[in-house]
Amino acid sequence: MGELKLMKGNEAVAEAAIRAGADGYFGYPITPQSEIMEYLMTEKPYETTGMVVLQAESEVAAINMVYGGASCGRMVMTSSSSPGISLKMEGISYLAGSELPAVIVNVVRGGPGLGTIQPSQSDYFQATKGGGHGDYRMYVLAPASVQEMSDFVKIGFEMAFKYRNPVMILSDGAIGQMMEKVVLFDPIPRRTPEEIEKQCPWATVGKPESRKRNIITSLLLDSHEQEQHVFKLRDKYERMQKEDVKFEKIQCDDAEYLFVAYGSSARICQKAVDIARAQGIKVGLFRPITLFPFPSVELKKLSSQIKGILSVEMSLGQMIEDIKLAVECRVPVNHFGRTGGVIHSPGEVFEALKSTYLGG
Amino acid sequence: MDIKDIIKPENIVYQKTKLFTEKPLSYCPGCGHGTAHRMLLEVLEEMNIQDKTVGIAPVGCSVLAYEFLDIDMQQAAHGRAPAVATAVKRLMPDKFVFTYQGDGDLAAIGTAETIHACNRGENFTMIFINNGIYGMTGGQMAPTTLPGMRASTCPFGRDTEIMGNPLKITELLAQLPGVYYVTRQAVHTPNAVRKTKKALRNAFEYQKLKKGISFVEIVSNCNSGWKMTPNQSNKWMEDNMFPFYPLGDIKVPQLEKV
Amino acid sequence: MAKVKGAIVVDIEKCKGCSVCIPACNQNVILLAKEVNGKGYQYAYMENPEACTGCVNCAIVCPDGVITVYRTKVEA
């Protein structure tokens, strides 16, 4: 078993980056995720593993540093919170278009605009539907604990390189700031330049005579070439759907009603399930862990036994659209959630279930 | 003597460097980009660093630079090349890294990335092509468009009261401690081209020292955008651009010759 | 006394007829052809080949790098 530590979610991300053998982190301060870069600058991995840590002049610069590093086949990442992620969207679109691996952490806060620094889940659309311009998707992981903040950095890099695609860890201010015990995975050594060139023959590391030059670009002026490129991306996204959907089912076997929730909301719903079960109401929790690819197949299977679904999100209701698409109108789907940085309580969630499906 | 007796392989004294790809350049007839590319490639060839060099292409006319240069290259988002190059160089400190950017890319949309990469003293080379206009999008006003100079978004000439002043970004960057070498050159005459090549060689040699940015501005023409013939545009450049953007070294390291 | 003789070969199909090489040549060797290449450009050629010294000035300023320069010494 790995090392057990009490950590903030943000710190766990930083520690996991070092342990995962990341080559570089490029960030810009924004609440509530600044501890990630603070932790890295305190730990100084550039003196131990050789990982580069750099505070950029903006989120825009940071994501483009990630682009540059990823283009060299390096394991690179950045993190930010909602307004900063909006700024990164241009770069994320370029990463997707150029088929580059990278991990981007969004510790979501309430919006729109400058919004609030309190936790929210209102960036679901942005994370799962593209966010930047063009036909693309990110692989999106939604941690619900500090443990998962650590684990998903490692999984995130694995997925990023498996698919040559940007991966987002869609967290929120609550998970980022809370302290929990976490079992840290054993450190993985950084890859050597030779290993990188072997794993990433496409990387721009200097052209030897033995191969053609490598070019990283998302520019395809010929429309038909661009279409073929987008089809190739689509095939990757379909492969993600087949091979790497992740979810968790809690007390779903006999459930008549279902909470569908991710991240912080999933934890709150777990408590609401306990409240409901204590009153004899058969409620389960379905927790998507990958928001893209969305666990539609499993949710559709479950829907045959369910009388109603409550999508519980700290937003006006965004994931609910994916739930509705998944269950294809076989079962009523409604939304409950506080927004703008307000966190719903388990009691509120339970009351919402009752008023929606059990006649108050 | 018959010409056939002169045109023999053993008599070649100048030919296009092998570091160009076979692809014909997409630039307008007479555009300085091609010459700037060629000088860059000749320097890489002479230093024998093709296998250690990574270039960053901008958005602008030279967005397709990677089509012509037979080296590993990345194409950056508009203005972001210095941020991209920052990571490339930091992650691979022993490679040679350069950005190649136009005036809109480097001195308008990418001003922050330019200034901060320079101020951090990143150890790569920046090549800045300044022709005072947005060429690729059809000749709009650039940050470096001269007062009174016409462009499609200042059809009556740049009115500094309304449109602000041209930005001497190169002089500005030269003030920063992270910038090691700054020079301004041109590629419109044989002598100017020779000086540009020397400047580029200096820039890449200085890169080895890891003492900060080496910055080469090349004042160039945009005959299509300026609506002139190539030779007219080169003359116009001498008469109008050079007084405002004077050629020569701006910041030279005080050290033994490299 | 040894005299230097030069010649240039223009990659006609890649020449864009920009004329930048013409004023670069101190010997007034180069002009644009009356004919056009496949792209419709009048291309550079040696109008006065006997004057060429192989100084390479034309090739150095050629934006498209289409000029190859040859030079040899001949006994006068």
PDB file of C-alpha atoms in Angstrom, chain B residues 1 3 6-9 11-16 22 24-31 34-35 38-39 188-190 193-194 230-231 234, chain C residues 5-9 14 16 18-20 23-24 41 46 49 54-57 59-65 67-72 74:
ATOM      1  CA  MET B   1      33.812  30.101 -73.111  1.00  0.00           C
ATOM      2  CA  ILE B   3      27.906  28.524 -70.891  1.00  0.00           C
ATOM      3  CA  ILE B   6      30.419  26.899 -66.726  1.00  0.00           C
ATOM      4  CA  ILE B   7      27.251  25.139 -65.682  1.00  0.00           C
ATOM      5  CA  LYS B   8      28.848  22.062 -64.165  1.00  0.00           C
ATOM      6  CA  PRO B   9      28.298  20.668 -60.657  1.00  0.00           C
ATOM      7  CA  ASN B  11      31.351  25.088 -60.460  1.00  0.00           C
ATOM      8  CA  ILE B  12      28.335  25.629 -58.190  1.00  0.00           C
ATOM      9  CA  VAL B  13      28.964  28.566 -55.886  1.00  0.00           C
ATOM     10  CA  TYR B  14      25.442  29.068 -54.614  1.00  0.00           C
ATOM     11  CA  GLN B  15      22.335  26.951 -54.496  1.00  0.00           C
ATOM     12  CA  LYS B  16      19.248  26.667 -52.378  1.00  0.00           C
ATOM     13  CA  GLU B  22      10.491  20.503 -52.261  1.00  0.00           C
ATOM     14  CA  PRO B  24       7.198  25.825 -53.608  1.00  0.00           C
ATOM     15  CA  LEU B  25       6.899  28.773 -51.223  1.00  0.00           C
ATOM     16  CA  SER B  26       3.342  30.029 -50.872  1.00  0.00           C
ATOM     17  CA  TYR B  27       4.424  33.651 -50.441  1.00  0.00           C
ATOM     18  CA  CYS B  28       3.653  36.416 -52.918  1.00  0.00           C
ATOM     19  CA  PRO B  29       6.274  37.190 -55.572  1.00  0.00           C
ATOM     20  CA  GLY B  30       8.999  39.356 -54.035  1.00  0.00           C
ATOM     21  CA  CYS B  31       8.018  38.753 -50.402  1.00  0.00           C
ATOM     22  CA  GLY B  34      11.325  33.375 -48.506  1.00  0.00           C
ATOM     23  CA  THR B  35      14.702  35.047 -48.093  1.00  0.00           C
ATOM     24  CA  ARG B  38      16.512  30.685 -46.516  1.00  0.00           C
ATOM     25  CA  MET B  39      18.930  32.575 -44.285  1.00  0.00           C
ATOM     26  CA  HIS B 188      15.914  43.319 -49.680  1.00  0.00           C
ATOM     27  CA  THR B 189      19.485  43.698 -51.006  1.00  0.00           C
ATOM     28  CA  PRO B 190      22.424  41.290 -51.155  1.00  0.00           C
ATOM     29  CA  VAL B 193      20.705  39.595 -46.639  1.00  0.00           C
ATOM     30  CA  ARG B 194      24.335  38.863 -45.716  1.00  0.00           C
ATOM     31  CA  PRO B 230       8.330  44.157 -55.271  1.00  0.00           C
ATOM     32  CA  ASN B 231      11.127  46.547 -56.245  1.00  0.00           C
ATOM     33  CA  ASN B 234      11.722  47.662 -51.352  1.00  0.00           C
TER      34      ASN B 234
ATOM     35  CA  LYS C   5      33.120  33.722 -65.630  1.00  0.00           C
ATOM     36  CA  GLY C   6      29.734  33.012 -64.136  1.00  0.00           C
ATOM     37  CA  ALA C   7      26.339  31.720 -65.067  1.00  0.00           C
ATOM     38  CA  ILE C   8      23.007  31.231 -63.408  1.00  0.00           C
ATOM     39  CA  VAL C   9      20.346  28.586 -63.787  1.00  0.00           C
ATOM     40  CA  LYS C  14       9.383  28.045 -59.311  1.00  0.00           C
ATOM     41  CA  LYS C  16       7.570  34.088 -59.661  1.00  0.00           C
ATOM     42  CA  CYS C  18       9.272  39.269 -58.843  1.00  0.00           C
ATOM     43  CA  SER C  19      12.308  41.045 -60.425  1.00  0.00           C
ATOM     44  CA  VAL C  20      14.132  41.524 -57.124  1.00  0.00           C
ATOM     45  CA  PRO C  23      18.579  45.481 -59.585  1.00  0.00           C
ATOM     46  CA  ALA C  24      20.701  43.185 -57.393  1.00  0.00           C
ATOM     47  CA  TYR C  41       4.833  34.202 -64.334  1.00  0.00           C
ATOM     48  CA  MET C  46      20.277  35.743 -68.446  1.00  0.00           C
ATOM     49  CA  PRO C  49      25.199  35.886 -70.040  1.00  0.00           C
ATOM     50  CA  GLY C  54      28.904  34.528 -60.653  1.00  0.00           C
ATOM     51  CA  CYS C  55      28.840  37.018 -57.802  1.00  0.00           C
ATOM     52  CA  VAL C  56      25.716  35.285 -56.334  1.00  0.00           C
ATOM     53  CA  ASN C  57      23.966  38.568 -55.481  1.00  0.00           C
ATOM     54  CA  ALA C  59      20.607  34.204 -55.800  1.00  0.00           C
ATOM     55  CA  ILE C  60      21.032  35.692 -52.358  1.00  0.00           C
ATOM     56  CA  VAL C  61      18.113  38.094 -52.729  1.00  0.00           C
ATOM     57  CA  CYS C  62      15.860  35.692 -54.605  1.00  0.00           C
ATOM     58  CA  PRO C  63      12.895  35.209 -52.243  1.00  0.00           C
ATOM     59  CA  ASP C  64      12.100  31.834 -53.719  1.00  0.00           C
ATOM     60  CA  GLY C  65      15.642  30.526 -53.884  1.00  0.00           C
ATOM     61  CA  ILE C  67      18.676  30.669 -58.724  1.00  0.00           C
ATOM     62  CA  THR C  68      21.706  28.378 -58.770  1.00  0.00           C
ATOM     63  CA  VAL C  69      25.005  30.148 -59.465  1.00  0.00           C
ATOM     64  CA  TYR C  70      28.079  28.702 -61.200  1.00  0.00           C
ATOM     65  CA  ARG C  71      31.492  30.281 -61.420  1.00  0.00           C
ATOM     66  CA  THR C  72      34.797  29.307 -62.962  1.00  0.00           C
ATOM     67  CA  VAL C  74      39.183  31.173 -67.416  1.00  0.00           C
TER      68      VAL C  74
END
